[in-house]
PDB file of C-alpha atoms and ligand atoms in Angstrom:
ATOM      1  CA  MET G   1      -0.090  -0.119  -0.103  1.00 68.00           C
ATOM      2  CA  PRO G   2       1.421   3.512  -0.850  1.00 81.00           C
ATOM      3  CA  GLU G   3       2.166   5.569   2.084  1.00 94.00           C
ATOM      4  CA  LEU G   4      -0.458   8.364   2.784  1.00 98.00           C
ATOM      5  CA  SER G   5       0.471  11.902   3.719  1.00 98.00           C
ATOM      6  CA  PHE G   6      -0.392  13.218   7.272  1.00 98.00           C
ATOM      7  CA  GLN G   7      -2.945  15.394   5.833  1.00 98.00           C
ATOM      8  CA  GLU G   8      -4.756  12.206   4.290  1.00 98.00           C
ATOM      9  CA  ARG G   9      -4.137  10.175   7.404  1.00 98.00           C
ATOM     10  CA  ALA G  10      -5.913  12.754   9.401  1.00 98.00           C
ATOM     11  CA  LYS G  11      -9.015  12.173   7.491  1.00 98.00           C
ATOM     12  CA  LEU G  12      -8.792   8.447   8.524  1.00 98.00           C
ATOM     13  CA  CYS G  13      -8.323   9.192  12.214  1.00 98.00           C
ATOM     14  CA  ALA G  14     -11.472   8.915  14.339  1.00 98.00           C
ATOM     15  CA  CYS G  15     -10.125  10.786  17.250  1.00 98.00           C
ATOM     16  CA  ASP G  16     -10.404  14.609  17.660  1.00 98.00           C
ATOM     17  CA  ALA G  17      -6.997  15.009  19.381  1.00 98.00           C
ATOM     18  CA  GLY G  18      -5.411  12.547  16.861  1.00 98.00           C
ATOM     19  CA  ARG G  19      -6.524  14.426  14.003  1.00 98.00           C
ATOM     20  CA  ARG G  20      -5.084  17.587  15.597  1.00 98.00           C
ATOM     21  CA  VAL G  21      -1.777  15.884  15.894  1.00 98.00           C
ATOM     22  CA  PHE G  22      -1.719  14.746  12.261  1.00 98.00           C
ATOM     23  CA  GLU G  23      -2.796  18.350  11.104  1.00 98.00           C
ATOM     24  CA  THR G  24      -0.084  20.021  13.253  1.00 98.00           C
ATOM     25  CA  MET G  25       2.537  17.611  11.888  1.00 98.00           C
ATOM     26  CA  ALA G  26       1.477  18.467   8.284  1.00 98.00           C
ATOM     27  CA  ARG G  27       1.031  22.119   8.898  1.00 98.00           C
ATOM     28  CA  LYS G  28       4.410  22.486  10.624  1.00 98.00           C
ATOM     29  CA  GLN G  29       6.339  19.796   8.731  1.00 98.00           C
ATOM     30  CA  SER G  30       7.431  18.359  11.912  1.00 98.00           C
ATOM     31  CA  CYS G  31       7.625  14.780  13.187  1.00 98.00           C
ATOM     32  CA  LEU G  32       9.458  15.911  16.190  1.00 99.00           C
ATOM     33  CA  SER G  33       8.297  15.576  19.793  1.00 99.00           C
ATOM     34  CA  PHE G  34      10.601  16.802  22.444  1.00 98.00           C
ATOM     35  CA  ASN G  35      10.387  15.854  26.220  1.00 98.00           C
ATOM     36  CA  PRO G  36      11.800  18.443  28.497  1.00 98.00           C
ATOM     37  CA  ASP G  37      12.429  15.849  31.267  1.00 97.00           C
ATOM     38  CA  VAL G  38      13.598  18.502  33.930  1.00 98.00           C
ATOM     39  CA  THR G  39      12.434  19.164  37.311  1.00 98.00           C
ATOM     40  CA  THR G  40      11.359  22.671  37.710  1.00 98.00           C
ATOM     41  CA  LYS G  41       8.924  25.027  36.088  1.00 98.00           C
ATOM     42  CA  ALA G  42      11.484  27.439  35.104  1.00 98.00           C
ATOM     43  CA  GLU G  43      13.579  24.820  33.241  1.00 98.00           C
ATOM     44  CA  ILE G  44      10.490  23.339  31.416  1.00 98.00           C
ATOM     45  CA  LEU G  45       9.460  26.687  30.092  1.00 98.00           C
ATOM     46  CA  GLU G  46      12.855  27.786  29.054  1.00 98.00           C
ATOM     47  CA  THR G  47      13.434  24.565  27.124  1.00 98.00           C
ATOM     48  CA  VAL G  48      10.130  24.714  25.519  1.00 98.00           C
ATOM     49  CA  ARG G  49      10.694  28.240  24.284  1.00 98.00           C
ATOM     50  CA  GLN G  50      14.116  27.115  22.895  1.00 98.00           C
ATOM     51  CA  VAL G  51      12.891  24.299  20.836  1.00 98.00           C
ATOM     52  CA  GLY G  52       8.945  24.502  20.671  1.00 98.00           C
ATOM     53  CA  ALA G  53       8.896  25.918  17.367  1.00 98.00           C
ATOM     54  CA  GLU G  54      10.476  22.829  15.771  1.00 98.00           C
ATOM     55  CA  CYS G  55       8.105  20.420  17.351  1.00 98.00           C
ATOM     56  CA  CYS G  56       4.492  18.957  16.658  1.00 99.00           C
ATOM     57  CA  MET G  57       4.352  17.798  20.135  1.00 99.00           C
ATOM     58  CA  ILE G  58       5.763  18.549  23.699  1.00 99.00           C
ATOM     59  CA  LYS G  59       5.579  15.569  26.015  1.00 98.00           C
ATOM     60  CA  THR G  60       5.775  16.069  29.688  1.00 98.00           C
ATOM     61  CA  HIS G  61       6.269  14.164  32.950  1.00 98.00           C
ATOM     62  CA  MET G  62       4.457  16.557  35.378  1.00 98.00           C
ATOM     63  CA  ASP G  63       5.227  14.217  38.370  1.00 98.00           C
ATOM     64  CA  VAL G  64       8.806  15.046  38.185  1.00 98.00           C
ATOM     65  CA  VAL G  65       8.402  18.810  38.328  1.00 98.00           C
ATOM     66  CA  SER G  66       8.986  19.821  42.110  1.00 98.00           C
ATOM     67  CA  ASP G  67       7.194  23.207  41.683  1.00 98.00           C
ATOM     68  CA  PHE G  68       4.316  22.065  39.615  1.00 98.00           C
ATOM     69  CA  ASP G  69       1.359  24.628  39.767  1.00 98.00           C
ATOM     70  CA  ASP G  70      -1.594  25.884  37.653  1.00 98.00           C
ATOM     71  CA  ASP G  71       0.514  28.738  36.385  1.00 98.00           C
ATOM     72  CA  LEU G  72       2.908  26.204  34.710  1.00 98.00           C
ATOM     73  CA  VAL G  73      -0.199  24.704  32.941  1.00 98.00           C
ATOM     74  CA  ALA G  74      -1.361  28.172  31.731  1.00 98.00           C
ATOM     75  CA  GLN G  75       2.107  29.072  30.499  1.00 98.00           C
ATOM     76  CA  LEU G  76       2.520  25.793  28.566  1.00 98.00           C
ATOM     77  CA  GLN G  77      -0.975  26.067  27.005  1.00 98.00           C
ATOM     78  CA  LYS G  78       0.039  29.801  25.927  1.00 98.00           C
ATOM     79  CA  LEU G  79       3.282  28.398  24.403  1.00 98.00           C
ATOM     80  CA  SER G  80       1.185  25.549  22.666  1.00 98.00           C
ATOM     81  CA  GLU G  81      -0.770  28.211  20.906  1.00 98.00           C
ATOM     82  CA  GLU G  82       2.014  30.639  20.162  1.00 98.00           C
ATOM     83  CA  LEU G  83       4.432  28.114  18.836  1.00 98.00           C
ATOM     84  CA  ASP G  84       1.806  25.552  17.628  1.00 98.00           C
ATOM     85  CA  PHE G  85       2.505  22.176  19.353  1.00 98.00           C
ATOM     86  CA  VAL G  86       0.183  19.502  20.912  1.00 99.00           C
ATOM     87  CA  ILE G  87       0.701  18.789  24.677  1.00 99.00           C
ATOM     88  CA  PHE G  88       1.234  15.214  25.577  1.00 99.00           C
ATOM     89  CA  GLU G  89       1.339  14.066  29.218  1.00 99.00           C
ATOM     90  CA  ASP G  90       3.333  11.084  29.396  1.00 98.00           C
ATOM     91  CA  ARG G  91       1.454   9.483  32.470  1.00 98.00           C
ATOM     92  CA  LYS G  92       1.401   5.791  31.356  1.00 98.00           C
ATOM     93  CA  PHE G  93      -1.724   4.992  33.145  1.00 98.00           C
ATOM     94  CA  ALA G  94      -1.689   1.347  34.078  1.00 98.00           C
ATOM     95  CA  ASP G  95      -4.258   0.768  36.995  1.00 98.00           C
ATOM     96  CA  ILE G  96      -7.672  -0.762  37.173  1.00 98.00           C
ATOM     97  CA  GLY G  97     -10.251   1.373  35.399  1.00 98.00           C
ATOM     98  CA  ASN G  98     -11.827   3.188  38.443  1.00 98.00           C
ATOM     99  CA  THR G  99      -8.332   4.200  39.702  1.00 98.00           C
ATOM    100  CA  ALA G 100      -7.023   5.240  36.258  1.00 98.00           C
ATOM    101  CA  MET G 101     -10.035   7.537  35.785  1.00 98.00           C
ATOM    102  CA  LEU G 102      -9.527   9.344  39.267  1.00 98.00           C
ATOM    103  CA  GLN G 103      -5.943   9.798  38.309  1.00 98.00           C
ATOM    104  CA  TYR G 104      -6.566  11.307  35.023  1.00 99.00           C
ATOM    105  CA  GLU G 105      -9.305  13.674  36.198  1.00 98.00           C
ATOM    106  CA  HIS G 106      -8.360  14.581  39.760  1.00 98.00           C
ATOM    107  CA  GLY G 107      -5.193  14.840  42.131  1.00 98.00           C
ATOM    108  CA  HIS G 108      -2.577  17.529  42.017  1.00 97.00           C
ATOM    109  CA  HIS G 109      -2.150  17.414  38.310  1.00 98.00           C
ATOM    110  CA  ARG G 110      -5.742  17.190  36.778  1.00 98.00           C
ATOM    111  CA  ILE G 111      -4.185  16.005  33.618  1.00 98.00           C
ATOM    112  CA  ALA G 112      -7.414  15.596  31.548  1.00 98.00           C
ATOM    113  CA  SER G 113      -8.232  19.369  32.019  1.00 98.00           C
ATOM    114  CA  TRP G 114      -5.118  20.481  30.221  1.00 98.00           C
ATOM    115  CA  SER G 115      -3.275  17.737  28.218  1.00 98.00           C
ATOM    116  CA  HIS G 116      -4.430  17.043  24.756  1.00 98.00           C
ATOM    117  CA  VAL G 117      -2.965  13.672  24.722  1.00 98.00           C
ATOM    118  CA  THR G 118      -2.024  11.153  27.244  1.00 98.00           C
ATOM    119  CA  ASN G 119      -0.962   7.558  27.140  1.00 98.00           C
ATOM    120  CA  ALA G 120      -1.721   4.215  28.862  1.00 98.00           C
ATOM    121  CA  HIS G 121      -0.362   0.833  29.489  1.00 98.00           C
ATOM    122  CA  ILE G 122      -2.608  -2.195  28.634  1.00 98.00           C
ATOM    123  CA  VAL G 123      -1.262  -4.548  31.389  1.00 98.00           C
ATOM    124  CA  ALA G 124      -4.481  -4.274  33.553  1.00 98.00           C
ATOM    125  CA  GLY G 125      -6.782  -5.225  30.473  1.00 97.00           C
ATOM    126  CA  PRO G 126      -9.272  -3.094  28.490  1.00 98.00           C
ATOM    127  CA  GLY G 127     -10.693  -1.451  31.704  1.00 98.00           C
ATOM    128  CA  THR G 128      -8.001   1.109  31.849  1.00 98.00           C
ATOM    129  CA  VAL G 129      -8.643   2.741  28.442  1.00 98.00           C
ATOM    130  CA  GLU G 130     -12.430   2.285  28.865  1.00 98.00           C
ATOM    131  CA  ALA G 131     -12.316   4.394  32.021  1.00 98.00           C
ATOM    132  CA  LEU G 132      -9.904   7.045  30.638  1.00 98.00           C
ATOM    133  CA  LYS G 133     -12.235   7.471  27.689  1.00 98.00           C
ATOM    134  CA  LYS G 134     -15.228   8.252  29.775  1.00 98.00           C
ATOM    135  CA  VAL G 135     -13.166  11.344  31.109  1.00 98.00           C
ATOM    136  CA  GLY G 136     -11.355  12.156  27.787  1.00 98.00           C
ATOM    137  CA  ILE G 137     -13.945  12.073  25.077  1.00 98.00           C
ATOM    138  CA  PRO G 138     -16.145  14.935  26.423  1.00 98.00           C
ATOM    139  CA  LEU G 139     -12.989  17.071  26.603  1.00 98.00           C
ATOM    140  CA  LYS G 140     -11.806  15.905  22.925  1.00 98.00           C
ATOM    141  CA  ARG G 141      -8.719  14.253  24.417  1.00 98.00           C
ATOM    142  CA  GLY G 142      -6.786  11.401  22.876  1.00 99.00           C
ATOM    143  CA  CYS G 143      -4.735   8.522  24.170  1.00 99.00           C
ATOM    144  CA  LEU G 144      -1.692   6.478  22.850  1.00 99.00           C
ATOM    145  CA  LEU G 145      -1.154   2.858  24.012  1.00 98.00           C
ATOM    146  CA  VAL G 146       2.102   1.803  25.076  1.00 98.00           C
ATOM    147  CA  ALA G 147       2.591  -1.260  22.716  1.00 98.00           C
ATOM    148  CA  GLU G 148       6.249  -1.625  22.733  1.00 98.00           C
ATOM    149  CA  MET G 149       9.015   0.153  24.874  1.00 98.00           C
ATOM    150  CA  SER G 150      12.511   1.110  24.148  1.00 98.00           C
ATOM    151  CA  SER G 151      14.176  -0.237  27.084  1.00 98.00           C
ATOM    152  CA  LYS G 152      16.419  -3.318  27.460  1.00 98.00           C
ATOM    153  CA  GLY G 153      14.445  -6.315  28.609  1.00 97.00           C
ATOM    154  CA  THR G 154      11.091  -5.007  28.017  1.00 97.00           C
ATOM    155  CA  LEU G 155       8.191  -7.341  28.207  1.00 96.00           C
ATOM    156  CA  ALA G 156       6.364  -5.108  25.747  1.00 96.00           C
ATOM    157  CA  ASP G 157       8.402  -6.620  22.816  1.00 94.00           C
ATOM    158  CA  GLY G 158       6.166  -7.048  19.807  1.00 94.00           C
ATOM    159  CA  GLY G 159       4.664 -10.438  20.864  1.00 96.00           C
ATOM    160  CA  PRO G 160       1.138 -11.100  22.038  1.00 97.00           C
ATOM    161  CA  TYR G 161       1.304  -8.261  24.586  1.00 98.00           C
ATOM    162  CA  THR G 162       1.771  -5.888  21.505  1.00 98.00           C
ATOM    163  CA  LYS G 163      -0.976  -7.499  19.505  1.00 98.00           C
ATOM    164  CA  ALA G 164      -3.297  -6.959  22.359  1.00 98.00           C
ATOM    165  CA  ALA G 165      -2.519  -3.233  22.327  1.00 98.00           C
ATOM    166  CA  VAL G 166      -3.628  -3.240  18.577  1.00 98.00           C
ATOM    167  CA  GLU G 167      -6.885  -4.904  19.596  1.00 98.00           C
ATOM    168  CA  GLN G 168      -7.858  -2.339  22.233  1.00 98.00           C
ATOM    169  CA  ALA G 169      -6.883   0.640  19.879  1.00 98.00           C
ATOM    170  CA  TYR G 170      -9.433  -1.002  17.122  1.00 98.00           C
ATOM    171  CA  ALA G 171     -11.988  -1.213  20.009  1.00 98.00           C
ATOM    172  CA  HIS G 172     -11.744   2.511  21.085  1.00 98.00           C
ATOM    173  CA  GLU G 173     -10.675   4.358  17.785  1.00 98.00           C
ATOM    174  CA  ASP G 174     -12.475   7.597  18.967  1.00 98.00           C
ATOM    175  CA  PHE G 175     -10.095   7.985  21.822  1.00 98.00           C
ATOM    176  CA  VAL G 176      -6.958   5.829  20.862  1.00 98.00           C
ATOM    177  CA  PHE G 177      -5.178   7.235  18.082  1.00 98.00           C
ATOM    178  CA  GLY G 178      -2.010   5.197  17.917  1.00 98.00           C
ATOM    179  CA  PHE G 179       0.922   3.715  19.775  1.00 98.00           C
ATOM    180  CA  VAL G 180       4.119   4.219  21.666  1.00 98.00           C
ATOM    181  CA  ALA G 181       6.014   1.618  19.592  1.00 98.00           C
ATOM    182  CA  GLN G 182       9.527   1.010  18.075  1.00 98.00           C
ATOM    183  CA  ARG G 183       7.888   0.301  14.620  1.00 98.00           C
ATOM    184  CA  ARG G 184       4.542   0.591  12.886  1.00 98.00           C
ATOM    185  CA  ILE G 185       2.459  -2.366  14.137  1.00 98.00           C
ATOM    186  CA  THR G 186      -0.728  -1.877  12.208  1.00 98.00           C
ATOM    187  CA  ASP G 187      -1.717  -1.125   8.647  1.00 96.00           C
ATOM    188  CA  HIS G 188      -4.563   1.192   9.712  1.00 97.00           C
ATOM    189  CA  ALA G 189      -3.258   4.594   8.449  1.00 98.00           C
ATOM    190  CA  GLY G 190      -5.507   6.394  10.887  1.00 98.00           C
ATOM    191  CA  PHE G 191      -3.313   5.205  13.672  1.00 98.00           C
ATOM    192  CA  LEU G 192       0.039   7.023  14.552  1.00 98.00           C
ATOM    193  CA  THR G 193       3.326   5.612  15.810  1.00 98.00           C
ATOM    194  CA  LEU G 194       5.438   7.505  18.198  1.00 99.00           C
ATOM    195  CA  THR G 195       8.888   6.176  18.773  1.00 98.00           C
ATOM    196  CA  PRO G 196      10.938   7.134  21.693  1.00 98.00           C
ATOM    197  CA  GLY G 197      14.615   6.017  22.228  1.00 98.00           C
ATOM    198  CA  VAL G 198      16.047   8.353  19.483  1.00 98.00           C
ATOM    199  CA  GLN G 199      19.191  10.087  19.353  1.00 98.00           C
ATOM    200  CA  LEU G 200      21.428  11.106  16.389  1.00 98.00           C
ATOM    201  CA  GLN G 201      23.832   8.194  17.086  1.00 98.00           C
ATOM    202  CA  LYS G 202      22.745   4.599  17.965  1.00 98.00           C
ATOM    203  CA  GLY G 203      23.477   3.653  21.697  1.00 98.00           C
ATOM    204  CA  GLY G 204      22.024   3.794  25.041  1.00 98.00           C
ATOM    205  CA  ASP G 205      22.274   5.094  28.653  1.00 97.00           C
ATOM    206  CA  ALA G 206      23.327   3.366  31.946  1.00 98.00           C
ATOM    207  CA  MET G 207      19.863   2.642  32.890  1.00 97.00           C
ATOM    208  CA  GLY G 208      18.565   0.531  30.019  1.00 98.00           C
ATOM    209  CA  GLN G 209      17.421   2.956  27.578  1.00 97.00           C
ATOM    210  CA  GLN G 210      18.295   1.951  23.996  1.00 98.00           C
ATOM    211  CA  TYR G 211      18.738   4.588  21.091  1.00 98.00           C
ATOM    212  CA  ASN G 212      18.332   4.444  17.406  1.00 98.00           C
ATOM    213  CA  THR G 213      18.629   7.241  14.903  1.00 98.00           C
ATOM    214  CA  PRO G 214      15.777   9.272  13.324  1.00 98.00           C
ATOM    215  CA  ALA G 215      16.347   7.775   9.722  1.00 98.00           C
ATOM    216  CA  SER G 216      16.267   3.999  11.317  1.00 98.00           C
ATOM    217  CA  VAL G 217      13.139   4.601  13.401  1.00 98.00           C
ATOM    218  CA  MET G 218      11.203   6.374  10.381  1.00 98.00           C
ATOM    219  CA  ALA G 219      12.398   3.525   8.140  1.00 97.00           C
ATOM    220  CA  LYS G 220      10.497   1.047  10.539  1.00 98.00           C
ATOM    221  CA  GLY G 221       7.488   3.331  10.290  1.00 98.00           C
ATOM    222  CA  ALA G 222       7.576   5.878  13.052  1.00 98.00           C
ATOM    223  CA  ASP G 223       5.646   9.026  12.422  1.00 98.00           C
ATOM    224  CA  ILE G 224       6.834  11.014  15.473  1.00 99.00           C
ATOM    225  CA  ILE G 225      10.187  10.672  16.841  1.00 98.00           C
ATOM    226  CA  GLN G 226      10.320  11.199  20.477  1.00 98.00           C
ATOM    227  CA  VAL G 227      13.631  12.976  21.710  1.00 98.00           C
ATOM    228  CA  GLY G 228      14.543  13.988  25.216  1.00 98.00           C
ATOM    229  CA  ARG G 229      18.293  14.077  26.232  1.00 98.00           C
ATOM    230  CA  GLY G 230      19.444  14.143  22.567  1.00 98.00           C
ATOM    231  CA  ILE G 231      18.231  17.792  22.572  1.00 98.00           C
ATOM    232  CA  LEU G 232      18.181  18.594  26.191  1.00 98.00           C
ATOM    233  CA  ASN G 233      21.967  18.004  26.727  1.00 98.00           C
ATOM    234  CA  ALA G 234      23.050  19.327  23.329  1.00 98.00           C
ATOM    235  CA  PRO G 235      25.312  22.561  23.586  1.00 98.00           C
ATOM    236  CA  ASP G 236      22.697  24.371  21.420  1.00 98.00           C
ATOM    237  CA  ARG G 237      19.183  22.858  21.885  1.00 98.00           C
ATOM    238  CA  SER G 238      17.575  24.968  19.165  1.00 98.00           C
ATOM    239  CA  ALA G 239      20.151  23.817  16.598  1.00 98.00           C
ATOM    240  CA  ALA G 240      19.693  20.088  17.770  1.00 98.00           C
ATOM    241  CA  ALA G 241      16.009  20.192  17.452  1.00 98.00           C
ATOM    242  CA  LYS G 242      16.328  21.634  14.009  1.00 98.00           C
ATOM    243  CA  GLU G 243      18.523  18.735  13.096  1.00 98.00           C
ATOM    244  CA  PHE G 244      16.340  16.120  14.364  1.00 98.00           C
ATOM    245  CA  ARG G 245      13.345  17.721  12.745  1.00 98.00           C
ATOM    246  CA  LYS G 246      15.188  17.772   9.360  1.00 98.00           C
ATOM    247  CA  GLN G 247      16.350  14.273   9.501  1.00 98.00           C
ATOM    248  CA  SER G 248      12.937  13.018  10.366  1.00 98.00           C
ATOM    249  CA  TRP G 249      11.065  15.125   7.951  1.00 98.00           C
ATOM    250  CA  GLU G 250      13.293  13.983   5.124  1.00 98.00           C
ATOM    251  CA  ALA G 251      12.809  10.286   6.142  1.00 98.00           C
ATOM    252  CA  TYR G 252       9.080  10.862   5.947  1.00 98.00           C
ATOM    253  CA  THR G 253       8.916  12.523   2.630  1.00 97.00           C
ATOM    254  CA  ALA G 254      11.236   9.878   1.239  1.00 97.00           C
ATOM    255  CA  ARG G 255       8.551   7.506   2.436  1.00 96.00           C
ATOM    256  CA  LEU G 256       6.019   9.185   0.568  1.00 96.00           C
ATOM    257  CA  ALA G 257       7.996   9.113  -2.681  1.00 94.00           C
ATOM    258  CA  GLU G 258       8.730   5.246  -2.415  1.00 88.00           C
TER     259      GLU G 258
HETATM  260  O1  LIG H 301       9.372   2.950  25.440  1.00 87.13           O
HETATM  261  C1  LIG H 301       9.455   4.227  25.871  1.00 87.13           C
HETATM  262  C2  LIG H 301       8.149   4.761  25.896  1.00 87.13           C
HETATM  263  C3  LIG H 301       8.390   6.120  26.457  1.00 87.13           C
HETATM  264  S1  LIG H 301       7.153   7.175  26.516  1.00 87.13           S
HETATM  265  N1  LIG H 301      10.520   4.608  26.113  1.00 87.13           N
HETATM  266  C4  LIG H 301      10.779   5.918  26.511  1.00 87.13           C
HETATM  267  O2  LIG H 301      11.858   6.302  26.657  1.00 87.13           O
HETATM  268  N2  LIG H 301       9.734   6.742  26.744  1.00 87.13           N
HETATM  269  C5  LIG H 301       9.900   8.163  27.114  1.00 87.13           C
HETATM  270  O3  LIG H 301      10.648   8.863  26.101  1.00 87.13           O
HETATM  271  C6  LIG H 301      10.687   8.225  28.379  1.00 87.13           C
HETATM  272  O4  LIG H 301       9.705   8.365  29.446  1.00 87.13           O
HETATM  273  C7  LIG H 301      11.200   9.756  28.310  1.00 87.13           C
HETATM  274  O5  LIG H 301      10.364  10.742  28.650  1.00 87.13           O
HETATM  275  C8  LIG H 301      11.571   9.714  26.651  1.00 87.13           C
HETATM  276  C9  LIG H 301      12.871   9.409  26.335  1.00 87.13           C
HETATM  277  O6  LIG H 301      13.784  10.261  26.738  1.00 87.13           O
HETATM  278  P1  LIG H 301      15.353  10.408  26.228  1.00 87.13           P
HETATM  279  O7  LIG H 301      15.929  11.419  27.103  1.00 87.13           O
HETATM  280  O8  LIG H 301      15.929   8.911  26.540  1.00 87.13           O
HETATM  281  O9  LIG H 301      15.371  10.632  24.806  1.00 87.13           O
END
């Protein structure tokens, strides 16, 4: 099957937030999502200001931010409008439905109230996503399922577990619009693949993370490359983000031309 463009794929996506992601990617010509995995409000906002213009998405882990407050959310939302990116809180919900629902809507972070996109593990069975959907759909939110992981020894490794994630996604297409995975795992072009574990050189860290290059993950069907320390620790973050954006967008356009 020929590769469809992100604009064409937006039309095949049944989730409001998912369409917004595809459309942002097409409009900005960016397959780059950046995660500012830093622990203060000031650092998050500083790094997002440095690289947000290059990104279709900014992925956060708000539970590591020591001084999280409503103003951080307000400023991030403002930057999301100014710099045109989608906000993705990487909460990886994994509990039984009722608990996941409470965690999504309530607590200190009230994730559903501000994050366009979140994600979930499928380990607890379909109840997790069914419950998240109850909160997310009225707010036009979307969810990615963690189908494969980038870390050494992961149990989410392409076998029956990954297949179960695909089945759950098909059952909830209005809320689930794709996967966190190391390669494309379905032919359904309305589903998006976000691949973490990306740096400009292949390698890893001391805690089990494994890195592949933008070109190699795009060749396996990634639509969004998820980059953290490859940009965060670069001497010039903006230049690094431009390079990741360029390499991944070129790989996408090459795919279209195949
Ligand atoms: O399989 C995964 C799934 C995720 S969402 N492997 C990952 O590394 N992630 C996230 O991507 C992880 O939580 C982190 O925020 C980011 C990778 O960051 P980096 O600094 O290693 O690029």
